[in-house]
Coordinates of C-alpha atoms in Angstrom, one line a residue:
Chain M
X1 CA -28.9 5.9 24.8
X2 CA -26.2 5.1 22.1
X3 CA -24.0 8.1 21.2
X4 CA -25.1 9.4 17.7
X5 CA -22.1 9.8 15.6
X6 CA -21.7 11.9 12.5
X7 CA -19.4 12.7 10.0
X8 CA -18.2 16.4 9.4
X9 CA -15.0 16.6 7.7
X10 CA -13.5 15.2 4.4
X11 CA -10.3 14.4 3.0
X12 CA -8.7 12.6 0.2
X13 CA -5.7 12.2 -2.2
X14 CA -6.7 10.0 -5.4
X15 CA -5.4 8.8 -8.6
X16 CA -8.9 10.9 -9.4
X17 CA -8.3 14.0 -7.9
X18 CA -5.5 15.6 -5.3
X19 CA -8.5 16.4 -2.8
X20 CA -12.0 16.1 -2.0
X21 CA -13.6 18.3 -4.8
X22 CA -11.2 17.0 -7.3
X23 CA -12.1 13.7 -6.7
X24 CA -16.2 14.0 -6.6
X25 CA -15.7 16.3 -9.9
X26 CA -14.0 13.3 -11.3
X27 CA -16.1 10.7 -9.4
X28 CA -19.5 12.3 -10.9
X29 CA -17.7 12.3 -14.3
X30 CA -16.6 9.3 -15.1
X31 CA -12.8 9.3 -15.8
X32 CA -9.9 7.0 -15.4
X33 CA -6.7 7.3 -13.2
X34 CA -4.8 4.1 -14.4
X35 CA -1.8 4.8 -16.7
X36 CA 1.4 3.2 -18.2
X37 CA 4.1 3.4 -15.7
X38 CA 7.3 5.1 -16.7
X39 CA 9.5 3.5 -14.3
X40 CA 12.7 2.0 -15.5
X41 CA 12.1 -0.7 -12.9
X42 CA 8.9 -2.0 -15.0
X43 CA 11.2 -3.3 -17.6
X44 CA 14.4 -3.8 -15.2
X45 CA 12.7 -6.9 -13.4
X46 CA 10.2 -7.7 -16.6
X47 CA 7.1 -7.3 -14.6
X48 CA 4.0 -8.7 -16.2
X49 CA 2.1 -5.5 -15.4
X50 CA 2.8 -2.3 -16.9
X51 CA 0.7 0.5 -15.4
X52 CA -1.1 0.8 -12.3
X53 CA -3.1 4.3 -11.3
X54 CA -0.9 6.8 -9.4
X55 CA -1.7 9.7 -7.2
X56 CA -2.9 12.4 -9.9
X57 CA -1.3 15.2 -7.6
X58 CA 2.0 13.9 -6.4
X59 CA 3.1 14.2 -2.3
X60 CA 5.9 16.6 -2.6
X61 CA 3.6 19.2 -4.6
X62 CA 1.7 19.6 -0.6
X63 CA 4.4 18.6 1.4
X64 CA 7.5 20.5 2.3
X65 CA 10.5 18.2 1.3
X66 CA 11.9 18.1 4.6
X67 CA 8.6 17.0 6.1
X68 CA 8.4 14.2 3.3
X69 CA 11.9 12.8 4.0
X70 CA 10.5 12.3 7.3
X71 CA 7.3 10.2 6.2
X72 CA 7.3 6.9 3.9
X73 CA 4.9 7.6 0.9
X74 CA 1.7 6.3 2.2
X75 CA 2.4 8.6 5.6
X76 CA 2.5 11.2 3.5
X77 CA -0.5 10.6 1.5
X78 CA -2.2 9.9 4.7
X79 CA -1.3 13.2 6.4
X80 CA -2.0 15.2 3.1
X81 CA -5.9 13.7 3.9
X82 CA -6.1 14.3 7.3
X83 CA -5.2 18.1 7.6
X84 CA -7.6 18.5 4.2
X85 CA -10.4 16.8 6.6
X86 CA -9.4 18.7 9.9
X87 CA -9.7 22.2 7.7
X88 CA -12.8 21.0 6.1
X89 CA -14.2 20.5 9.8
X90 CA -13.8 24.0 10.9
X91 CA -12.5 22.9 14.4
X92 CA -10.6 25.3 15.8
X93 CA -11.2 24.5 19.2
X94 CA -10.8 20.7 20.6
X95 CA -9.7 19.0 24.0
X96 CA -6.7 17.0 22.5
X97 CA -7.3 14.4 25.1
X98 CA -10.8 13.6 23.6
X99 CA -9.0 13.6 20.2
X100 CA -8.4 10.2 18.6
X101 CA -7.3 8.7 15.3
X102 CA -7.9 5.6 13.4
X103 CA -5.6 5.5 10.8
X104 CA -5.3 2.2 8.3
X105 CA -3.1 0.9 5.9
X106 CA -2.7 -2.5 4.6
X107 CA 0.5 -2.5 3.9
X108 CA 2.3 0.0 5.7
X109 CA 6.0 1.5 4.7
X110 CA 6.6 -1.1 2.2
X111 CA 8.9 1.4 -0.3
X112 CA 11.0 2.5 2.4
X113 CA 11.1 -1.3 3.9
X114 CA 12.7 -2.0 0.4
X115 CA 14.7 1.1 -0.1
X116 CA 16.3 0.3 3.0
X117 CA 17.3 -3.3 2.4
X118 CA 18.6 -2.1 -0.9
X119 CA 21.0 0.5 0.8
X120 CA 21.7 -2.4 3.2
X121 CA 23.1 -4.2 0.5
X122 CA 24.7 -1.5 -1.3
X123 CA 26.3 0.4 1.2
X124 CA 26.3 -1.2 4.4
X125 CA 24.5 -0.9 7.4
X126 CA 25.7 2.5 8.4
X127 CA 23.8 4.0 5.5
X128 CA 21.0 2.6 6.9
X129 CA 19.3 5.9 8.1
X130 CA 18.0 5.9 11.6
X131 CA 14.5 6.9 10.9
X132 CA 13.9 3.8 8.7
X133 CA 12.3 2.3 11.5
X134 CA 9.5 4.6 12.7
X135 CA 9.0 5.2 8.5
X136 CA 8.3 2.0 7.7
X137 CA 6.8 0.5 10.7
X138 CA 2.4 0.1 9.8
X139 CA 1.2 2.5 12.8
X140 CA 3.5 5.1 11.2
X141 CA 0.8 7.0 9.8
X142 CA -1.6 7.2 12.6
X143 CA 1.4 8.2 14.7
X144 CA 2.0 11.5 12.4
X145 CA -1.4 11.9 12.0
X146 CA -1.8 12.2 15.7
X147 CA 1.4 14.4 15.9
X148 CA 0.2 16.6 13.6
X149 CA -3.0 17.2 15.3
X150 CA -2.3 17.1 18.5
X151 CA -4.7 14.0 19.2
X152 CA -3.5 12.3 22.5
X153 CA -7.0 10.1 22.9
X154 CA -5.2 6.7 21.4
X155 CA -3.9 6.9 17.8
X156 CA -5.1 3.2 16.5
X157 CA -3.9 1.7 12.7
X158 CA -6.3 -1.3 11.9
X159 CA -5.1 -3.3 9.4
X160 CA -6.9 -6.4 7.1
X161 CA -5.9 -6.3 4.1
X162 CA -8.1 -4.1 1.9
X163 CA -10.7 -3.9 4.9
X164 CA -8.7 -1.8 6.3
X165 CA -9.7 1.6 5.8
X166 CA -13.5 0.3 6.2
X167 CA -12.4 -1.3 10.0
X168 CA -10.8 2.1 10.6
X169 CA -14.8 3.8 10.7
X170 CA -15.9 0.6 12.4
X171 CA -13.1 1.2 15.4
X172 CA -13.8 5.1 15.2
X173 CA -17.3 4.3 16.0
X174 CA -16.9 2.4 19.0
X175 CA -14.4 4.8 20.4
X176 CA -16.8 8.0 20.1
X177 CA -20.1 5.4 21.0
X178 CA -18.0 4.0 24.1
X179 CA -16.9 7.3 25.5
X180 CA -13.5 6.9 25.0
X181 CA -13.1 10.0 22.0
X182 CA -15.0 12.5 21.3
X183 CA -13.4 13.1 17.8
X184 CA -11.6 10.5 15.8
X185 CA -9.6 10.9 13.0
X186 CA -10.4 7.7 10.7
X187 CA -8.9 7.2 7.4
X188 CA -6.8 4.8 5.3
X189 CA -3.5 5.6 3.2
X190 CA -2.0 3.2 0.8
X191 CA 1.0 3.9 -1.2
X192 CA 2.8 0.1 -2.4
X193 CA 3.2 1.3 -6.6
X194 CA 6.8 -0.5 -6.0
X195 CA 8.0 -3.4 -8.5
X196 CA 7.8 -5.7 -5.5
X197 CA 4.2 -5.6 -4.6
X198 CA 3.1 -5.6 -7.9
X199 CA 4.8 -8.8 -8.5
X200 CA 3.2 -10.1 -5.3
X201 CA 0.2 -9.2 -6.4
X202 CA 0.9 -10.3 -10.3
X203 CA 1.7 -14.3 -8.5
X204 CA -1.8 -14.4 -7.2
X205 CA -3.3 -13.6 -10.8
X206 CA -5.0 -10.9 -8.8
X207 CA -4.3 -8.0 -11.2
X208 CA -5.0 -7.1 -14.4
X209 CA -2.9 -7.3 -17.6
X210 CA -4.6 -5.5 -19.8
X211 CA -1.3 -3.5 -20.8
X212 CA -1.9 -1.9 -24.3
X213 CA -4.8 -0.5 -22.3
X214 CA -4.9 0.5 -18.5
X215 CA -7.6 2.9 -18.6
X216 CA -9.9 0.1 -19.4
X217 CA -8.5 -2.3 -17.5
X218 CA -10.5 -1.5 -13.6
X219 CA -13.8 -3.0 -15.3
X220 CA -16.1 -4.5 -12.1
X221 CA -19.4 -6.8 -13.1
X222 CA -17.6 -6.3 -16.8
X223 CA -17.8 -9.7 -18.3
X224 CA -14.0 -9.2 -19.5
X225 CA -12.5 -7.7 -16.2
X226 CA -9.2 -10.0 -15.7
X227 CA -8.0 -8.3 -12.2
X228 CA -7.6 -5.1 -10.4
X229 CA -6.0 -2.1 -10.7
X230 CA -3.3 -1.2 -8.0
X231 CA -4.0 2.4 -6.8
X232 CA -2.3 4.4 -3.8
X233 CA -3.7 7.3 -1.6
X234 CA -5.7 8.2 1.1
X235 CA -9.1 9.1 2.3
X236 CA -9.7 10.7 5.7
X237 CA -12.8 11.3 7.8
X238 CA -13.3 13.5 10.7
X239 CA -16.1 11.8 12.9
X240 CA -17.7 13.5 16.1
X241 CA -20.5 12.9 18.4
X242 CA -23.2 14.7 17.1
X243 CA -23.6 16.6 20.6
X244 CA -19.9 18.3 20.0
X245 CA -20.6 18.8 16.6
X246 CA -23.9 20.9 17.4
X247 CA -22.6 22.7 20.0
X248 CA -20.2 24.1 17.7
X249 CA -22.6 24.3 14.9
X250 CA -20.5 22.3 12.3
X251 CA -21.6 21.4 8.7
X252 CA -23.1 17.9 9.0
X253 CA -22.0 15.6 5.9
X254 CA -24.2 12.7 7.6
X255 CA -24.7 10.4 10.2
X256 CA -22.1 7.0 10.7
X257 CA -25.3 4.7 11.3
X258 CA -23.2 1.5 12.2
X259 CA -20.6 -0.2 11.0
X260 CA -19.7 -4.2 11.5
X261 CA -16.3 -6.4 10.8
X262 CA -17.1 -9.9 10.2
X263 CA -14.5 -13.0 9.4
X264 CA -15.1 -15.6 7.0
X265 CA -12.6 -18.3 8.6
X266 CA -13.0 -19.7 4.9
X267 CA -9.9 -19.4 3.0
X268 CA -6.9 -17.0 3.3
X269 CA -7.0 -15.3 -0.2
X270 CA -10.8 -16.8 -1.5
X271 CA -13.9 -15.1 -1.0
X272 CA -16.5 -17.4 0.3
X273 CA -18.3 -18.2 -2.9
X274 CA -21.7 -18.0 -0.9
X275 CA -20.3 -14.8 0.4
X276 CA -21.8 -15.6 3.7
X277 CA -18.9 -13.4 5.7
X278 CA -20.5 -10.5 3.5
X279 CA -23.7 -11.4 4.3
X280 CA -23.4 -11.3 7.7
X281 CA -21.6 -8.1 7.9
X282 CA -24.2 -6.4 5.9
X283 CA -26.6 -7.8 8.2
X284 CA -24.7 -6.9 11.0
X285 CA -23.9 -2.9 10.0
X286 CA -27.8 -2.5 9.5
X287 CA -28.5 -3.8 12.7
X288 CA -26.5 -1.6 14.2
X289 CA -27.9 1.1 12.9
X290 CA -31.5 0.2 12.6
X291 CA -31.7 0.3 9.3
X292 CA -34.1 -1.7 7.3
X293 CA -33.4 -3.2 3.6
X294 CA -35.9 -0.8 2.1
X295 CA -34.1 2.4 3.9
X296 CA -31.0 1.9 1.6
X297 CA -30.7 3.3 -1.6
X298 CA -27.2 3.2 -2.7
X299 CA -24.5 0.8 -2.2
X300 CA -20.4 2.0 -2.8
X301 CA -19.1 -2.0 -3.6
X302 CA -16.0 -3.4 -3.2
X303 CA -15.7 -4.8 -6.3
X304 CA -12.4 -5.0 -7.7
X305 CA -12.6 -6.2 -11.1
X306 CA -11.5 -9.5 -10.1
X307 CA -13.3 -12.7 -12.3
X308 CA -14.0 -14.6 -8.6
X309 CA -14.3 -11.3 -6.4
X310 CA -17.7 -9.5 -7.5
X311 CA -19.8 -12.1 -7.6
X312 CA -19.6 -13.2 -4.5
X313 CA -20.1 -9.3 -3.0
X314 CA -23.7 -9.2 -5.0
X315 CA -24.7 -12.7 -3.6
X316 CA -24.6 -11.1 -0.1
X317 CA -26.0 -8.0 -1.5
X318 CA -29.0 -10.0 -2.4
X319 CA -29.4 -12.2 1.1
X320 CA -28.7 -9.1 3.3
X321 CA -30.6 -6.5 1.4
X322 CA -33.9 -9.0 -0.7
X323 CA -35.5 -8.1 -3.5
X324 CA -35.0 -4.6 -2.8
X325 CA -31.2 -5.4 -4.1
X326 CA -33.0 -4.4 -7.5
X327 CA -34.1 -0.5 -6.6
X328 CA -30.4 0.1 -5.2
X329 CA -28.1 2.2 -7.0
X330 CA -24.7 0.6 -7.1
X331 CA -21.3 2.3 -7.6
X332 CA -18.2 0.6 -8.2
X333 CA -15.8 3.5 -7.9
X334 CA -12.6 1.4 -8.2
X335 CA -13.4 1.0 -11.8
X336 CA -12.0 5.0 -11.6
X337 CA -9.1 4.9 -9.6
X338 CA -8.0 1.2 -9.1
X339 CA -7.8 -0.8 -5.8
X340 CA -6.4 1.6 -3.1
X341 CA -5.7 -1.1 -0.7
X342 CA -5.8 -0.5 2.8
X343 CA -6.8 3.1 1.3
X344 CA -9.7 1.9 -0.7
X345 CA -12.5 1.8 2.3
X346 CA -11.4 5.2 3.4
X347 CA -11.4 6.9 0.3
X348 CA -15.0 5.0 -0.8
X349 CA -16.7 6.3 2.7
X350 CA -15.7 9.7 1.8
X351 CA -17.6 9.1 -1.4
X352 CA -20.3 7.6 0.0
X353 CA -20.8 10.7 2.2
X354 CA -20.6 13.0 -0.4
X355 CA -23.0 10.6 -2.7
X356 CA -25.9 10.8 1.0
X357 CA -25.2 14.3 1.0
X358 CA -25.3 15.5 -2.5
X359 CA -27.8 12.9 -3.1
X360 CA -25.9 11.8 -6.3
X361 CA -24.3 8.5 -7.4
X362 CA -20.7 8.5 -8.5
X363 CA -19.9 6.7 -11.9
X364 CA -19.0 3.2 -12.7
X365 CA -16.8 3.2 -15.5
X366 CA -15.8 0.4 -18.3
X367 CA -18.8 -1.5 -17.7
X368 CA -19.6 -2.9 -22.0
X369 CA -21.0 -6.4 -21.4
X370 CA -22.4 -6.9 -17.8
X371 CA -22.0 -10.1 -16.2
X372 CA -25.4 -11.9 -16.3
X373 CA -24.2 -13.2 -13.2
X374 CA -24.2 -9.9 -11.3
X375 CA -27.8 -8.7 -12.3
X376 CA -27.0 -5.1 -10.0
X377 CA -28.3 -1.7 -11.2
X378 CA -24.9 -0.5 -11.7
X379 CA -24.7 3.4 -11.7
X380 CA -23.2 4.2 -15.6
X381 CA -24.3 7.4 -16.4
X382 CA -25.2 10.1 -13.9
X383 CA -28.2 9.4 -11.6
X384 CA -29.6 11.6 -8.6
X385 CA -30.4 9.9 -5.4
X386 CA -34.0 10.3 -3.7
X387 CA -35.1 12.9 -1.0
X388 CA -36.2 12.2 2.2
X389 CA -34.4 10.0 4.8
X390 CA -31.9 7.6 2.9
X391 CA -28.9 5.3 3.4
X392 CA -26.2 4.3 2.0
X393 CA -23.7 1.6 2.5
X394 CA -20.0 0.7 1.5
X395 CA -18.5 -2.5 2.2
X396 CA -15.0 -3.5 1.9
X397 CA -13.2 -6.9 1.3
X398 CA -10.0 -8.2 2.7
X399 CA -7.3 -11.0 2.0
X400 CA -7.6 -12.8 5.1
X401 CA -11.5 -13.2 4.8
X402 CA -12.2 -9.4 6.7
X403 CA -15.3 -8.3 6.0
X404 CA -16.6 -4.7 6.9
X405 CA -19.3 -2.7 6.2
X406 CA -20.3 1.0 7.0
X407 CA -23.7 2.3 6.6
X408 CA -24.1 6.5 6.2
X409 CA -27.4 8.1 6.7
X410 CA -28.7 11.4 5.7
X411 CA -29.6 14.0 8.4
Chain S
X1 CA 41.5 17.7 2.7
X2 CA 39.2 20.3 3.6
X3 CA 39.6 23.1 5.5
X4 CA 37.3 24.4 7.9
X5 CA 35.3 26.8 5.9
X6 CA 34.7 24.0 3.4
X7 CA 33.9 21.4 5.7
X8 CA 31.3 24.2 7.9
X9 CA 29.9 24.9 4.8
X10 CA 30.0 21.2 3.7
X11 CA 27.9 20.9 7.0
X12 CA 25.6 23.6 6.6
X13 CA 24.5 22.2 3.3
X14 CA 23.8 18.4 4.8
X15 CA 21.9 20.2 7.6
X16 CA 19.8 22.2 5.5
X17 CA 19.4 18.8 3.4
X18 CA 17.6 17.4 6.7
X19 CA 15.5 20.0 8.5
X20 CA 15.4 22.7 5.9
X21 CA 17.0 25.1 8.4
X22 CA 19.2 28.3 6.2
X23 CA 22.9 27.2 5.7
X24 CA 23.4 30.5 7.1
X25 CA 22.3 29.8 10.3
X26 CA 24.7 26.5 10.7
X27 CA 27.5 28.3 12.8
X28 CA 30.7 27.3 14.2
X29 CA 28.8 28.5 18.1
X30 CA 25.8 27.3 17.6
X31 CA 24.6 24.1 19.3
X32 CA 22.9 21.3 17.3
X33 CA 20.4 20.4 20.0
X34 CA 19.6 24.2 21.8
X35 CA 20.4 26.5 19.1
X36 CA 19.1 24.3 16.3
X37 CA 16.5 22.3 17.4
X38 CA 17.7 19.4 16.2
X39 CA 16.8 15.3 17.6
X40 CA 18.9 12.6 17.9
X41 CA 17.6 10.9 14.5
X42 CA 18.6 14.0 12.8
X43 CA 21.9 14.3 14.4
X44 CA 22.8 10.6 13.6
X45 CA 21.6 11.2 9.8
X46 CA 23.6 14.6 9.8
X47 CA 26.6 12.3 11.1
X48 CA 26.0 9.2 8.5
X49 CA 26.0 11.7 5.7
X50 CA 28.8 13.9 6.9
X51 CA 30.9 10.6 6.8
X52 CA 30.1 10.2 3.4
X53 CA 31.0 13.7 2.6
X54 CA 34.2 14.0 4.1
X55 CA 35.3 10.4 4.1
X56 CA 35.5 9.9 7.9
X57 CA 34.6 7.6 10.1
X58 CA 32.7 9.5 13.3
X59 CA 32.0 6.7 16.1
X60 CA 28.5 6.5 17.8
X61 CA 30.2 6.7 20.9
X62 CA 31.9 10.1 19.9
X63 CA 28.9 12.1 18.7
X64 CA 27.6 12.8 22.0
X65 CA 31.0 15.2 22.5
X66 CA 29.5 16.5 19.0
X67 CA 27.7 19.6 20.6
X68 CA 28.4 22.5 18.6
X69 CA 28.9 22.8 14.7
X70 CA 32.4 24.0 15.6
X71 CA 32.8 21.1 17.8
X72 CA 32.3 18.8 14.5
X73 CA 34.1 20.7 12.2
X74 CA 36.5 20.2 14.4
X75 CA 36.4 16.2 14.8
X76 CA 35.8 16.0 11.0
X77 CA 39.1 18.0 10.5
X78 CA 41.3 16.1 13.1
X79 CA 40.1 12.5 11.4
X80 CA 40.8 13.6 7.8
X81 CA 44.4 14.9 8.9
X82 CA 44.9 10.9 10.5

């Protein structure tokens, strides 16, 4: 008998809201998080992108300064989420050897990577501080994360690309299924706002321009979306075997059904046009958790905004999920609050357990002229999600040709 | 050049600066590791930035002599009257 897992803690910092009620407020709302960037550094280095969609409640208004100095900014994004979850758990009580975490990021300490090479230059390597290395090194944040709560069951960082926060479920699954955890810590944090990302990202025509107007820009299935958004953040989940979590009679969010990482062994940036990766880890998540195409009534997409990334994400929504692709209510939440990265799967699971427990869809934003290519029910206005048993899924895309998936069912 | 007032408070503030401990509490007795709790990546960014402060040069190799604030006012003293 397979260990039933389920979810009972929540946690997120968003360019949509500073934690988890914030956020679904937002989320049910409709709003946008992307702005102009002030930075002196947009016009220093002429970047071809001008605003990107920030944390709307900034790190060092939660953290003490000395603990930030100690924590690049996507650690500290990422520990903001997980004590948010651990309190909205109501464990007091936990064997810390049973404890686990699964902590992603896609990038890692990228702005202290930089800031340090920058000092480097300036001033020498004696200025080089000697906690640059744990800061900007990608495990950092499941390492504080684990410090923090005292979990000494294996602190894991999964990261591909912007499957990450999605693989950190998958791997937080296994480890409570397999007997290795009893609670795991899974979440993603993403903080890489920095002039050099965005130029990265700018070189691979993956973002959008739309400058004069960045809270329209995030525009999935829109026929004029023209790239993504960069976002930063985090999203933490506390999951637990459902036999701890009863005998301490915790709230119950909903059940992690199953989860699945596939590889498309395609192309290293492109999406496999047929999206057949997708297909198969939609196929693959369902399976594992005995779901059937007609037991799903919401899907949380990946869907950036890219021109060549949604299509391929509904193709595989259609060969996984059949005609019933057409009764499903689907969300494209980064339309909101950008592309969180390595963040984006974490924070998106946290909204699709609030959408299975709530039984609401959150909003899809900027959507004027659907793409007839992309013939989804896309969730626009507010829309209530049925009684009874349902399921939701949330998949998540990564450069490298990751695929995962995570389906959440009601209990 | 300092004196030793200036350069224990000079001290006091980089130490508060890094753990958030009161300046009041950085004393000539008190020991960095036992009395003020603080780690070896603390101690060598205490030392990087009291070198900037006080335009001295404190080797790696002497820092582990470093054991008490006074012992550091102290160093910092000697190398600025060198």
């Amino acid at each position: 008998m397979t260990r039933k897992v389920v979810i009972t803690g929540l946690g997120a910092t968003t360019p949509i809201g500073g934690d988890v009620p914030t956020m679904w407020k937002n989320a049910l709302k409709g709003v946008s998080g992307a702005h102009t960037l002030e930075d002196d550094w947009v016009a220093k280095y002429e970047l071809p992108v001008h605003f990107a969609a920030r944390c709307s409640t900034p790190a060092l208004d939660v953290l003490s300064r000395v603990e930030a100095k100690r924590m690049d900014p996507s650690t500290q994004f990422g520990v903001i989420a997980a004590r948010e979850a651990w309190a909205d758990s109501g464990i007091t009580e936990v064997d810390h050897d049973r404890l686990a975490v699964a902590f992603a990021t896609g990038i890692g300490g990228v702005w202290t990577l930089l800031d340090a090479w920058d000092t480097l230059k300036e001033k020498g390597p004696r200025r080089v501080l000697p906690m640059t290395v744990p800061m900007l090194m990608p495990n950092g944040v499941a390492a504080a994360v684990s410090l923090d709560l005292g979990a000494r069951a294996g602190a894991h960082t999964p990261v591909s690309a912007c499957a990450s926060g999605t693989e950190a479920l998958h791997l937080g699954l296994d480890l409570i299924r397999s007997g290795k955890a009893d609670v795991v810590m899974c979440g993603g944090a993403e903080a890489a706002i920095h002039p050099m990302p965005l130029a990265a990202f700018s070189s691979m025509q993956a973002l959008s321009r739309r400058n004069d107007d960045p809270e329209h820009a995030s525009r999935p299935y829109d026929l004029g979306r023209d790239g993504f958004v960069m976002g930063e953040g985090a999203g933490a989940l506390v999951l637990e075997a459902e036999e701890h979590a009863l005998a301490r009679g915790a709230r119950i969010y909903a059940e992690l059904a199953g989860t699945s990482v596939t590889s498309d062994s395609y192309h290293i940036t492109a999406p496999d046009p047929q999206g057949l990766g997708a297909t198969r880890a939609l196929k693959a998540a369902m399976f594992d958790g005995r779901i059937q195409a007609e037991d799903v009534v919401h899907v949380n997409a990946h869907a950036t905004s890219t021109p060549v990334g949604d299509k391929p994400e509904y193709t595989a929504l259609r060969a996984a999920l059949g005609s019933h692709v057409d009764n499903v209510a689907v969300s494209a939440t980064k339309s909101q609050m950008g592309h969180l990265l390595g963040a984006s799967g974490a924070v998106e699971a946290v909204l699709t357990v609030l959408a299975v427990y709530e039984r609401k869809a959150p909003l899809t934003i900027n959507l004027e002229n659907q793409d007839p290519e992309i013939p989804l029910d896309v969730v626009t206005s507010s829309r209530a999600l049925p009684a009874g048993d349902i399921v939701a899924l949330s998949n998540s895309f990564g450069f490298g040709g990751h695929n995962a998936v995570i389906a959440v069912r009601s209990v | 050049m300092a004196s030793n007032e200036e350069i224990l408070a000079g001290l006091a503030e980089i130490v508060n600066e890094e753990t958030g401990l009161a300046p009041e509490a950085v004393e000539m007795d008190k020991s960095f590791t036992e009395d003020l709790d603080i780690d070896s990546i603390s101690m060598m960014t205490i030392v990087v930035n009291a070198e900037e402060k006080f335009g001295v040069r404190i080797p790696d190799e002497e820092v582990k002599n470093l054991k008490t604030v006074g012992d550091a006012v102290s160093f910092i003293s000697g190398a600025q009257a060198a």
